[in-house]
Coordinates of C-alpha atoms (C1' of nucleotides) in Angstrom, one line a residue:
Chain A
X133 CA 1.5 28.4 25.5
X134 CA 3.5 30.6 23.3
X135 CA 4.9 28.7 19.7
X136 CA 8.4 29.4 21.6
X137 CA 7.3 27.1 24.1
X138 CA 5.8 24.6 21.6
X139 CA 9.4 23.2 19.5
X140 CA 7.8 22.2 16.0
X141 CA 9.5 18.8 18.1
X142 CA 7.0 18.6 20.7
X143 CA 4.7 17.2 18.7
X144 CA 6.1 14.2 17.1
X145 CA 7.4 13.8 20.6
X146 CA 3.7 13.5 22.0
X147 CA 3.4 10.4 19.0
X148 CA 6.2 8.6 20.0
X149 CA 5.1 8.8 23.7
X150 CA 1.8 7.8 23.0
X151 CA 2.8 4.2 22.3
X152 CA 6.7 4.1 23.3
X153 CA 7.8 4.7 26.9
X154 CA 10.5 7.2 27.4
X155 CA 12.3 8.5 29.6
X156 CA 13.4 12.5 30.6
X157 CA 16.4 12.0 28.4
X158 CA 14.9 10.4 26.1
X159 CA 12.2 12.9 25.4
X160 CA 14.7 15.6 25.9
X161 CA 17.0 14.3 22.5
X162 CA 13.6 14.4 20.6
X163 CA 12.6 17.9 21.7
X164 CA 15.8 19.0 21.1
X165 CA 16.2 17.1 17.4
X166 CA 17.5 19.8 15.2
X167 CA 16.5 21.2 11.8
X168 CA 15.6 24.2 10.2
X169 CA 12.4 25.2 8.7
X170 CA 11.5 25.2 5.4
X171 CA 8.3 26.4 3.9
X172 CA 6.8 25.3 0.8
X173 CA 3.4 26.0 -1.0
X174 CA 0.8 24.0 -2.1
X175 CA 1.1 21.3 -4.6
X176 CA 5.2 21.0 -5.2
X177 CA 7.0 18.0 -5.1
X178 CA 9.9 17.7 -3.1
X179 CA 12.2 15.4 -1.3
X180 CA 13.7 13.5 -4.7
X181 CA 12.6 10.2 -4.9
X182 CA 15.9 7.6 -5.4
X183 CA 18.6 9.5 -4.5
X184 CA 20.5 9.4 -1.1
X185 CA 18.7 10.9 1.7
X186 CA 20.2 13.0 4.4
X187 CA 17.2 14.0 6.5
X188 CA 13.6 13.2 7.4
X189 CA 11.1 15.6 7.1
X190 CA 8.8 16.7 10.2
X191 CA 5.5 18.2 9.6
X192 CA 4.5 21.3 11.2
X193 CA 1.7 22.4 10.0
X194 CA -0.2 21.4 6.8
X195 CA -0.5 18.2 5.1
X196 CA 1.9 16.2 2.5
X197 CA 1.8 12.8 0.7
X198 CA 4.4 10.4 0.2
X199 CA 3.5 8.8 -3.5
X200 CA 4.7 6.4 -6.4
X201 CA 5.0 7.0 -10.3
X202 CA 4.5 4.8 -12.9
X203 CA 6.5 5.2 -16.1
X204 CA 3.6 6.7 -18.0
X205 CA 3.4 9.6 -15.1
X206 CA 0.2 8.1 -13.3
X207 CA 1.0 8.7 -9.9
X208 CA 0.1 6.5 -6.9
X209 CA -0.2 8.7 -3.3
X210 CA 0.9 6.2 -0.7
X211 CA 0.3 8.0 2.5
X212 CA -0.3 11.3 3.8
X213 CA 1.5 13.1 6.8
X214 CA 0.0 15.7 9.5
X215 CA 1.7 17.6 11.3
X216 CA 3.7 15.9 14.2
X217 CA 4.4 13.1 11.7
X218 CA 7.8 12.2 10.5
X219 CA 8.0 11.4 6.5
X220 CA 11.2 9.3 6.1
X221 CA 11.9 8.1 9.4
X222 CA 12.6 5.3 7.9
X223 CA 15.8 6.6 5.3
X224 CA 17.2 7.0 9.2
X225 CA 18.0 2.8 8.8
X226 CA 18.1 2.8 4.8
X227 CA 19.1 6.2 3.1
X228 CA 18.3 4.8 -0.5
X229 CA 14.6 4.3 0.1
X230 CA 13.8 8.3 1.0
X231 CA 10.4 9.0 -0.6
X232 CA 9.3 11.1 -3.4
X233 CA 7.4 13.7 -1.0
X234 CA 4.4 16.1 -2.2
X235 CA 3.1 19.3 -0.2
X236 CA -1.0 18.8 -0.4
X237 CA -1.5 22.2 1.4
X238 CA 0.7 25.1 1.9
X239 CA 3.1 23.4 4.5
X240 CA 5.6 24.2 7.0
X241 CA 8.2 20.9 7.7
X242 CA 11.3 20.9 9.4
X243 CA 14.0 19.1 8.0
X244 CA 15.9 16.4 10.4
X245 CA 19.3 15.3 9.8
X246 CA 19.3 11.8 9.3
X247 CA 22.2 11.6 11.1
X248 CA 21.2 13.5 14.6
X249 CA 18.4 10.6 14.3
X250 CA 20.5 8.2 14.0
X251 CA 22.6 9.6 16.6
X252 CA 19.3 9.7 19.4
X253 CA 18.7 6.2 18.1
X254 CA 22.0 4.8 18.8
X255 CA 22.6 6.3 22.0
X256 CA 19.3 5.9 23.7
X257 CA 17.9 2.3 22.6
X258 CA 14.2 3.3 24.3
X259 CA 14.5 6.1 20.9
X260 CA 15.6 3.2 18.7
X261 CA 13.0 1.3 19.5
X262 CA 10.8 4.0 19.3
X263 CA 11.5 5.0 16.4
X264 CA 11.5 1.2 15.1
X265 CA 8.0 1.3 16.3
X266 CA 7.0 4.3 14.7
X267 CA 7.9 2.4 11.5
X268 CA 5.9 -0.4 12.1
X269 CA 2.8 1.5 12.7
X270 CA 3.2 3.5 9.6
X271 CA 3.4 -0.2 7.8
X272 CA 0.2 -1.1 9.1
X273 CA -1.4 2.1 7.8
X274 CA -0.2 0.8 4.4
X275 CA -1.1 -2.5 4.7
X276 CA -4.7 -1.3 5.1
X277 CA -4.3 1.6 2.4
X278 CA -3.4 -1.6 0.1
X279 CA -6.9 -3.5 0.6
X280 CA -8.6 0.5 0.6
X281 CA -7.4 0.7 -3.2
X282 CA -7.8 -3.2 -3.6
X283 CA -10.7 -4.1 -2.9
X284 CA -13.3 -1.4 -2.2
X285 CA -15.4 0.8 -4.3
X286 CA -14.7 3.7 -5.3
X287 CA -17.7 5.5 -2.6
X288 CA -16.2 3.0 0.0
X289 CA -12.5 3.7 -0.7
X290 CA -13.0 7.6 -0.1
X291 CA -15.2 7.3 3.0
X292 CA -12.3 5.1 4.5
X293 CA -9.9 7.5 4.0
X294 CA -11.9 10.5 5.1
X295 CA -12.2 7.7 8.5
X296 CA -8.4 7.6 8.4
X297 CA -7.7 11.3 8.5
X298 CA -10.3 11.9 11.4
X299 CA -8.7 9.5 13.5
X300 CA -5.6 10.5 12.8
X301 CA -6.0 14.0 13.3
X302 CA -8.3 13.4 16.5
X303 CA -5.4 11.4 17.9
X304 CA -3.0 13.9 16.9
X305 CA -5.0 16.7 19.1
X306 CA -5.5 18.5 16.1
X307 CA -9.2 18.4 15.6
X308 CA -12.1 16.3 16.1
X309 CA -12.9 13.7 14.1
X310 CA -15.7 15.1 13.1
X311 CA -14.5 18.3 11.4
X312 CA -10.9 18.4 10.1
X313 CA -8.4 19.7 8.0
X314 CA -8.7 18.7 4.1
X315 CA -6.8 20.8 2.5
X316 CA -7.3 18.5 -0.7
X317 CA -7.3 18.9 -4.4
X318 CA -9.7 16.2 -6.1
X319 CA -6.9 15.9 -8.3
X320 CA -5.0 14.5 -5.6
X321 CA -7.7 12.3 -3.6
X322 CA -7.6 10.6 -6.8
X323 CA -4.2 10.0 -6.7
X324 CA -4.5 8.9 -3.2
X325 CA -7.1 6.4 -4.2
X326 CA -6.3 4.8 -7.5
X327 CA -9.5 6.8 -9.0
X328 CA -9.7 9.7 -11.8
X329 CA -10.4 13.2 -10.6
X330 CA -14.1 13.2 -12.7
X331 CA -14.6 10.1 -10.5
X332 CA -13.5 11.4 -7.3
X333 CA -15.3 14.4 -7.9
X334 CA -19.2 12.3 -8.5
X335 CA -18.5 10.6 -5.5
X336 CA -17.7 13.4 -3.0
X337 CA -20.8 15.0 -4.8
X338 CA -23.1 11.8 -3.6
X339 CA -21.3 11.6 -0.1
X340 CA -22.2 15.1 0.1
X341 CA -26.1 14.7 -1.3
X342 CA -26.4 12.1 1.6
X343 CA -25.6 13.9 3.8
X344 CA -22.6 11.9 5.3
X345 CA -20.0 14.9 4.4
X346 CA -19.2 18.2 3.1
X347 CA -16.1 19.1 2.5
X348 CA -16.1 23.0 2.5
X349 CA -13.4 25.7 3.0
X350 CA -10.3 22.8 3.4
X351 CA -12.4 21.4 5.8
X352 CA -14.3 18.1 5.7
X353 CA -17.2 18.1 7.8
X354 CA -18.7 14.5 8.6
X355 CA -22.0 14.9 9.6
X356 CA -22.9 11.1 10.1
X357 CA -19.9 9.3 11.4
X358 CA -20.9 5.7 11.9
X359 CA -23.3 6.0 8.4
X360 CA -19.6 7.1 7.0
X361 CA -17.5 4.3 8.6
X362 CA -19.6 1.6 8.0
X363 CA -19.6 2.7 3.8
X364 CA -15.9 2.8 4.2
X365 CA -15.9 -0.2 5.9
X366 CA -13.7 1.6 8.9
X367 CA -12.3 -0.3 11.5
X368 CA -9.9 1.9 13.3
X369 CA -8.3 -0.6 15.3
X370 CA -4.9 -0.4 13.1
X371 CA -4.3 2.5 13.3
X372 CA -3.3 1.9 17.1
X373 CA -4.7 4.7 19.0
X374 CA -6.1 5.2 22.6
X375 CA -3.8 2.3 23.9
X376 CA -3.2 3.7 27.3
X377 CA 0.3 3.6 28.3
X378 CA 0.6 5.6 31.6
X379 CA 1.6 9.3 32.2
X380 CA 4.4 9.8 29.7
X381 CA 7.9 11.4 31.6
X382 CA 7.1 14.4 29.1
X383 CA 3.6 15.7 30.1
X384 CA 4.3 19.3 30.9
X385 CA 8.3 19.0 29.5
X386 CA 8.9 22.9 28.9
X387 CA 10.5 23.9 25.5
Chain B
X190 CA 25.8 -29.4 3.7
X191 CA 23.2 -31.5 5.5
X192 CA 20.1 -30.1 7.0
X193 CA 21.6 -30.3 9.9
X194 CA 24.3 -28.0 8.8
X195 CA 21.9 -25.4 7.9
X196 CA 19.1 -24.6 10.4
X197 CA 16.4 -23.0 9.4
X198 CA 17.3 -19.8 10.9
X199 CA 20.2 -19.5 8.3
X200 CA 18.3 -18.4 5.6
X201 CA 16.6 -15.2 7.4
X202 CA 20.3 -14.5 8.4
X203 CA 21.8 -14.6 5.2
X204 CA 18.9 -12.3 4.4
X205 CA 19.9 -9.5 7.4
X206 CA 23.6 -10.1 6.6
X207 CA 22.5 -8.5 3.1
X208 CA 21.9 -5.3 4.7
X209 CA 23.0 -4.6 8.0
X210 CA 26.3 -5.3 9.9
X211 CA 26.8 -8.3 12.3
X212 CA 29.4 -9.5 14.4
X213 CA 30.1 -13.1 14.9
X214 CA 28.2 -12.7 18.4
X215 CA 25.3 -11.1 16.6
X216 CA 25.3 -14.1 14.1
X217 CA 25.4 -16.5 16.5
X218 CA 22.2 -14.7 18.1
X219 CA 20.1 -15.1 15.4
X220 CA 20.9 -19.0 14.3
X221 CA 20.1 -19.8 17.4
X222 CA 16.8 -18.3 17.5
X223 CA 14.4 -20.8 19.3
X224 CA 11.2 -21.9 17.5
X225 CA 9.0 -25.3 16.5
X226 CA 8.5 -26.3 13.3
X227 CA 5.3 -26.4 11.9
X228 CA 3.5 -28.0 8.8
X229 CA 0.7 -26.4 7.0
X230 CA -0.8 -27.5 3.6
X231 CA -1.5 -25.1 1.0
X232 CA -4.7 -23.1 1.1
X233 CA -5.5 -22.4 4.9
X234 CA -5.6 -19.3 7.1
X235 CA -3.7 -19.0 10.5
X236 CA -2.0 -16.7 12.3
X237 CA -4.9 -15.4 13.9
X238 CA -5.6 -11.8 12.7
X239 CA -5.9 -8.9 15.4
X240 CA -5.6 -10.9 18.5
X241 CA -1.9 -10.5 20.1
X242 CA 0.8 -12.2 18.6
X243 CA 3.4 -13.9 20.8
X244 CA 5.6 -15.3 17.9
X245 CA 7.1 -14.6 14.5
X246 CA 6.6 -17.1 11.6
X247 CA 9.8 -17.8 9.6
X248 CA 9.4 -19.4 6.3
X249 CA 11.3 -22.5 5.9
X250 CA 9.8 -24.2 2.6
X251 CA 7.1 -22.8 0.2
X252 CA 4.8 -19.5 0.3
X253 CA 2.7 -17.5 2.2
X254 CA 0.5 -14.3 2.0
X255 CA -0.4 -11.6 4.5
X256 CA -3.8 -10.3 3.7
X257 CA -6.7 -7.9 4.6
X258 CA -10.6 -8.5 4.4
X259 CA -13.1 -5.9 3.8
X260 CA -16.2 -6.7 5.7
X261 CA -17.8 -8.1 2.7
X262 CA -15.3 -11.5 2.4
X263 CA -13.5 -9.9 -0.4
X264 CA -9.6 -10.7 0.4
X265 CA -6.7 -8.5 -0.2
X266 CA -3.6 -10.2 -0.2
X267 CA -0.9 -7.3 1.4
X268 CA 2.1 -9.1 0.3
X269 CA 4.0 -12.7 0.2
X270 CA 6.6 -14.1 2.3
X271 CA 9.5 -16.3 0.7
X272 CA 11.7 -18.9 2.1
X273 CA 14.1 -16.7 4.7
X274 CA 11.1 -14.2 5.3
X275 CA 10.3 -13.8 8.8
X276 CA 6.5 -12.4 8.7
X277 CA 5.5 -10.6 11.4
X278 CA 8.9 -9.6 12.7
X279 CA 6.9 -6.5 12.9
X280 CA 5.1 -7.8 16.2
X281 CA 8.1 -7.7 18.0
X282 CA 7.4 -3.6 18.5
X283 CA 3.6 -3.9 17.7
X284 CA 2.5 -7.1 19.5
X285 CA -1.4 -5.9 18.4
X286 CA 0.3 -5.7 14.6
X287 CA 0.2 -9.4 14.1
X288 CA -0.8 -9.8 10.5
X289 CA -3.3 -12.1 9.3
X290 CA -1.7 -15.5 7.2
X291 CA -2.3 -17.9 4.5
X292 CA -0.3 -20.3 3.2
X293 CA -0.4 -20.1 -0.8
X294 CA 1.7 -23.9 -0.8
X295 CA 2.0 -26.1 1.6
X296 CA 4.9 -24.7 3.7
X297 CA 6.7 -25.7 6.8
X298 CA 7.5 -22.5 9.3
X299 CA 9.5 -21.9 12.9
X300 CA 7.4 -20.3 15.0
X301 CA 10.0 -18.0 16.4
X302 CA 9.0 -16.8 20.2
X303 CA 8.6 -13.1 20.0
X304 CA 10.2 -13.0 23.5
X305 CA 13.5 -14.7 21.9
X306 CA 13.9 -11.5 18.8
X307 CA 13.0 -9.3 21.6
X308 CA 15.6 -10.5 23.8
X309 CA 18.1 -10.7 21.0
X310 CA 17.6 -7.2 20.2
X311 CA 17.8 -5.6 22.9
X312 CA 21.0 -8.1 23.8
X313 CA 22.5 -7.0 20.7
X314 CA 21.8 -3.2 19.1
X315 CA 23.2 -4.4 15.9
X316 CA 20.2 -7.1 15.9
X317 CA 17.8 -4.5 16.7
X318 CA 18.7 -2.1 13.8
X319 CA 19.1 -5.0 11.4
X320 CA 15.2 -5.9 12.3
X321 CA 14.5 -2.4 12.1
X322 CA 16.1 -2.4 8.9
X323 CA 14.3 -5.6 7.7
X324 CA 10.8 -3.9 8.7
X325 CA 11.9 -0.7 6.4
X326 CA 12.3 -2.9 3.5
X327 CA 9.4 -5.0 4.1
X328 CA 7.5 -1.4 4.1
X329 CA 9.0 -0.5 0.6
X330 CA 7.7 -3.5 -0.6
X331 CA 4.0 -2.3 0.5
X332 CA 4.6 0.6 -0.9
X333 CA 5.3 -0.5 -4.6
X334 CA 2.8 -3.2 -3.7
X335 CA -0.3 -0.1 -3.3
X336 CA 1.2 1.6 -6.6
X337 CA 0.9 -1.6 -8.4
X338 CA -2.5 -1.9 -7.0
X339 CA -4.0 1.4 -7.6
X340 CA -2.4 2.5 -11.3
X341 CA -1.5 -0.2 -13.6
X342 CA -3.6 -2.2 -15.6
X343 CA -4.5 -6.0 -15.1
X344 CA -1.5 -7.2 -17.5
X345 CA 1.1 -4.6 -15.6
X346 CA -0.2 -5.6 -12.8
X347 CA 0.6 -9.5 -13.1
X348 CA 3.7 -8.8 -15.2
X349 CA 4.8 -6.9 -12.0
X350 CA 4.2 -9.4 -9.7
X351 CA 6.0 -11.9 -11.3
X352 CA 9.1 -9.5 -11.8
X353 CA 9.0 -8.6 -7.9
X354 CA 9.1 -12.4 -6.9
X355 CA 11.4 -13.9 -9.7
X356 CA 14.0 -11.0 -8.3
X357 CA 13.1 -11.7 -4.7
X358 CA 13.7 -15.4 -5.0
X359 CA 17.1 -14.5 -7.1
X360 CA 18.3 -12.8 -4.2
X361 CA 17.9 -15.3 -1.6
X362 CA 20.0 -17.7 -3.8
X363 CA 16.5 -20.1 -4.2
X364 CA 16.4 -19.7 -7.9
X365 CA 17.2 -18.0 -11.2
X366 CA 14.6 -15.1 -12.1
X367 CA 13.9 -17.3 -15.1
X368 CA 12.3 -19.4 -13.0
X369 CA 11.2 -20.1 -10.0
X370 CA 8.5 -21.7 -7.9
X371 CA 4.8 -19.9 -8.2
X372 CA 3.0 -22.5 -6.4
X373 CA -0.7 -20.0 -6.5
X374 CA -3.6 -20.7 -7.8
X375 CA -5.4 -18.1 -9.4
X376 CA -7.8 -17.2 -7.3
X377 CA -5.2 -16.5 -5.0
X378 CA -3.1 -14.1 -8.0
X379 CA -6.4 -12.2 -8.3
X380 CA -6.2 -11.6 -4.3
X381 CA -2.7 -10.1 -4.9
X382 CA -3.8 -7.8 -7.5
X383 CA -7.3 -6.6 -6.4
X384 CA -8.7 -8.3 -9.9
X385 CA -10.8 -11.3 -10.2
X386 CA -10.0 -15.0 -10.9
X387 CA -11.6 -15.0 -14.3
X388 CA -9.9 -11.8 -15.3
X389 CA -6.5 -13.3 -14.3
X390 CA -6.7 -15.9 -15.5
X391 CA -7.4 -14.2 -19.3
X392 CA -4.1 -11.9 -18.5
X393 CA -2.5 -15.4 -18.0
X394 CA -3.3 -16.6 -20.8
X395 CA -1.9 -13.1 -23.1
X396 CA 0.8 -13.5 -21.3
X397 CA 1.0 -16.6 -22.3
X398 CA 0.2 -16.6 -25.8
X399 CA 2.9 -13.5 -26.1
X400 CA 5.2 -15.7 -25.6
X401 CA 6.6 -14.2 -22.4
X402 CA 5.5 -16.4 -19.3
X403 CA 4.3 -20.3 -18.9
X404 CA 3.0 -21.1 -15.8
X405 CA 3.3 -24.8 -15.0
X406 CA 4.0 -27.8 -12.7
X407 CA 3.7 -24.5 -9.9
X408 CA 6.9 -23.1 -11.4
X409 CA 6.8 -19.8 -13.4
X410 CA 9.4 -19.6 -16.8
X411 CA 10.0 -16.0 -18.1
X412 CA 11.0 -16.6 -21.6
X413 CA 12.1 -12.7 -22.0
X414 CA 12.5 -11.0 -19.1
X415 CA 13.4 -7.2 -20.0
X416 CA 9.6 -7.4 -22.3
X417 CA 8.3 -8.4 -19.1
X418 CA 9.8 -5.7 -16.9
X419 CA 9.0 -3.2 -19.6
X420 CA 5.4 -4.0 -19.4
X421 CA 5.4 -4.6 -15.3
X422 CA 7.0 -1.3 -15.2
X423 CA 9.4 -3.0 -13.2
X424 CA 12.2 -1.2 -11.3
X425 CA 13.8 -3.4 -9.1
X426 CA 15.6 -0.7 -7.3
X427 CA 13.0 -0.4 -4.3
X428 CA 14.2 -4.1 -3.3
X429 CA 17.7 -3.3 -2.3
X430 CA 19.3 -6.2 -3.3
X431 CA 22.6 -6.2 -4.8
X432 CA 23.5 -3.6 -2.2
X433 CA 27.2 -5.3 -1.5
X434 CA 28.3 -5.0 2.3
X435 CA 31.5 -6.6 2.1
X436 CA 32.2 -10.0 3.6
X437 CA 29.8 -10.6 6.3
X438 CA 30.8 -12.1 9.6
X439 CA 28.8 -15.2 9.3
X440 CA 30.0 -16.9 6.0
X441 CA 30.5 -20.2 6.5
X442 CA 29.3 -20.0 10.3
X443 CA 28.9 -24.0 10.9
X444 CA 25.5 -25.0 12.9
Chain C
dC206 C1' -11.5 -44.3 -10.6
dG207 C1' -14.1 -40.5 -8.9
dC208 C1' -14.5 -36.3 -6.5
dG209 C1' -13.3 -31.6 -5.7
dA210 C1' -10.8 -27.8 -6.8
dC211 C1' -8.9 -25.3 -10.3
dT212 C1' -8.8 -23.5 -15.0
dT213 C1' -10.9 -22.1 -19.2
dT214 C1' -14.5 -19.9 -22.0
dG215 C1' -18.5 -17.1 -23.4
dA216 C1' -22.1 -13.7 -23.0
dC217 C1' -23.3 -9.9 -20.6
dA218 C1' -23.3 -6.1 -17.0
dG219 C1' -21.5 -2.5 -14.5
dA220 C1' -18.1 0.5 -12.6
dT221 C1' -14.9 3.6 -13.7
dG222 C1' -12.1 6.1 -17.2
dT223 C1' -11.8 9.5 -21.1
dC224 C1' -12.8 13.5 -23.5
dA225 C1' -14.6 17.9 -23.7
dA226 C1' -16.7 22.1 -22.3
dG227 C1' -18.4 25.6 -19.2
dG228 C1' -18.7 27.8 -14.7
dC229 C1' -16.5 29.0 -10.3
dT230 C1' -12.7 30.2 -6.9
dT231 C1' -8.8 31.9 -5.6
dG232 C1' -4.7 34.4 -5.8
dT233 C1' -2.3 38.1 -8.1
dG234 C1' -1.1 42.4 -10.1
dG235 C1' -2.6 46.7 -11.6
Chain D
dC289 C1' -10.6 47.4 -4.9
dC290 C1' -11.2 45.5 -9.4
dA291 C1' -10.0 42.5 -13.2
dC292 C1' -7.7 38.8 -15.0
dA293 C1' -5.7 34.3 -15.3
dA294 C1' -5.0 29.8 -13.7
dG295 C1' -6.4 26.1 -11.7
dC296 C1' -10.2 23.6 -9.9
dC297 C1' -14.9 21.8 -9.9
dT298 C1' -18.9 20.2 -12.3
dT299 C1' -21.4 18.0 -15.9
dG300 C1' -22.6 15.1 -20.0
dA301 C1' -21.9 11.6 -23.4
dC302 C1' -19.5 7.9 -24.5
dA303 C1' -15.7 4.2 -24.2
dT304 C1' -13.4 0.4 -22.0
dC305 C1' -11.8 -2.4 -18.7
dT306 C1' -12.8 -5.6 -15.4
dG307 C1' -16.5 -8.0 -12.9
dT308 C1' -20.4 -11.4 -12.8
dC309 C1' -22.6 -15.5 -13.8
dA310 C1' -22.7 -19.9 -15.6
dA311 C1' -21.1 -24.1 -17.6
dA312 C1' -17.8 -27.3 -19.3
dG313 C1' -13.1 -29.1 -19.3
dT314 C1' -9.0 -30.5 -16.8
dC315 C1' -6.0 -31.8 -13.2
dG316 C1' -4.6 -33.9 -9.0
dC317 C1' -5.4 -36.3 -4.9
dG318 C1' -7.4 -39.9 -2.2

DNA sequence: CGCGACTTTGACAGATGTCAAGGCTTGTGG
DNA sequence: CCACAAGCCTTGACATCTGTCAAAGTCGCG
């Protein structure tokens, strides 16, 4: 399984199956969503928050956050993206709202015309809807981010999100839950989590003298999972994997 | 214009005719959404959190919240729905999504039949994308929502609040931004905010005391709205309003 | 009129932020 | 391959915001 027979496509393809049936068409447009490749190093902002949007960005390999300024420059992550996730889907129904994007790694993203999205979404409704779903999931993921920054402390608020990114990546096929990417300043967990970097950093240091995690070489390694998810508080039910939904039409789907 | 002249459903219309495109036959579609009405008085949970959802709940009259719970009781309130809101239009793509409710007044809702916006969209494209649509802005909300949350002070934070709902209400033709209903208790403020009764209730009162907001008789007056904005670091952009579509099909649509 | 819920207030506690300095890693260029 | 620089991590002392607890006042509803 050569990259030429993976499309950077394939897969936020695999995500939308996972929860949206579609059909050989259907999973053909996706595959075959255009874009080119851009690659950009760690720790840049792109993606200009405000204006007009004319494509989503799909993640290929590394990790980026979506995130919120305040006027005095304190800056709010929102959400993070790994690869097979779309940032922006959304702009495809309401251009003005395109994110202020942020690469945490060194990443590789493909950028999506808006308008071939919108073109897949119009023609096949099973894509709209899809898509549409997509959306929805990604709201629930902020709807639990909210009560994570809210209402927890600040040990509890990094162990949920160390929870989150297992998951997410485990149900991406990326890695196990157990040991996964975090390719993570403190700087930025901070940012993610509505804490200071000095704080972030006494808190991974006590996570890490308990030994629940280590987070070593871009890696976080949890050594005590359900120790970690019940300090986070971790319920993983919102974030809407293992629903089984039959063979998808696009197991096996070459290029 | 009788309440019999204006069904409930015409609010949430108005509200998609905002932002998306309908045709008479689109229009028609959504007035005639089916649904009870219910009465609930203020202070009380429903809308059964994490169990399938099998309807939407449209706001007719007076305020609700969607919230979060740690596993500790603490309560995050994820956002607020306003007369012409339909919360958890989300569940019609994510039946497992259906959000957990409270009603901050007493309110009267339509239960709208998740099986009727289902049917309508996929009846009608136009319908589905305008849902879509809705969901997207519902999401930008929870985004400035988390950013509010995790980076401004307890004074922003309020200041903000009030800004978002004063404009929110504006739009939807309820009331002027100068005031407008703000039927919460504090308790339930502080559940907005991820801050404590007693520390709201000081902000309150220095907002108060400033000279730039009197809470009363469950109405909130703004007595200078731009030093309020300035220290809500309030840009209303993210709420899309004011975004002029042209005449929409379904002015002065009788019934 | 009285009860219950909400608001207001004060004293105090605790979590997290701020500031500052030193050590360590990592990437880069010679 | 080494040396340097920049950014990152770590640590300590201290400041501050917000939370906690408790009690009294007020308002609205039955």
């Amino acid at each position: 399984m050569s990259p030429a027979d993976r499309p950077p496509t394939r897969r936020f393809l695999d995500k939308l199956a996972s929860h949206s049936p579609l059909g050989w068409d259907e999973c053909r447009a996706i595959l075959e969503l255009p874009g080119h490749l851009v690659q950009i190093r760690a720790n840049l902002d792109f993606g200009n928050e405000g204006q007009e949007t004319d494509h989503a960005w799909l993640v290929v390999d590394g990790l980026i956050g979506r995130f919120g300024q305040t006027n005095d420059g304190a800056r709010q992550t929102i959400g993070v993206n790994i690869p097979g996730d779309m940032a922006g889907l959304n702009a495809v129904v309401a251009p003005e709202t395109g994110p202020a994007l942020q690469s945490l790694s060194a990443v590789t993203l493909m950028q999506v015309p808006r308008a071939a999205l919108s073109a897949a979404a119009r023609r096949y409704p099973a894509v709209a809807e899809a898509f549409w779903r997509e959306c929805v999931l990604d709201a629930a993921i902020l709807e639990q981010w909210i009560v994570n920054v809210g209402r927890r402390s600040a040990l509890s608020r990094v162990a949920h999100l160390l929870c989150e990114l297992g998951c997410r990546y485990s149900a991406a096929g990326i890695a196990h839950h157990a040991e996964f990417p975090f390719p993570t300043t403190q700087i930025q967990i901070a940012d993610m989590l509505g804490l200071t970097a000095v704080h972030v950093n006494r808190t991974l240091m006590a996570l890490r003298t308990d030994k629940l995690v280590t987070i070593q070489a871009r890696q976080a390694q949890v050594h005590d999972w359900d120790r970690l998810a019940r300090i986070g508080d971790f319920d993983p039910s919102y974030l809407q994997i293992g629903e089984t939904l039959g063979e998808p039409a696009c197991v096996g789907m070459a290029s």
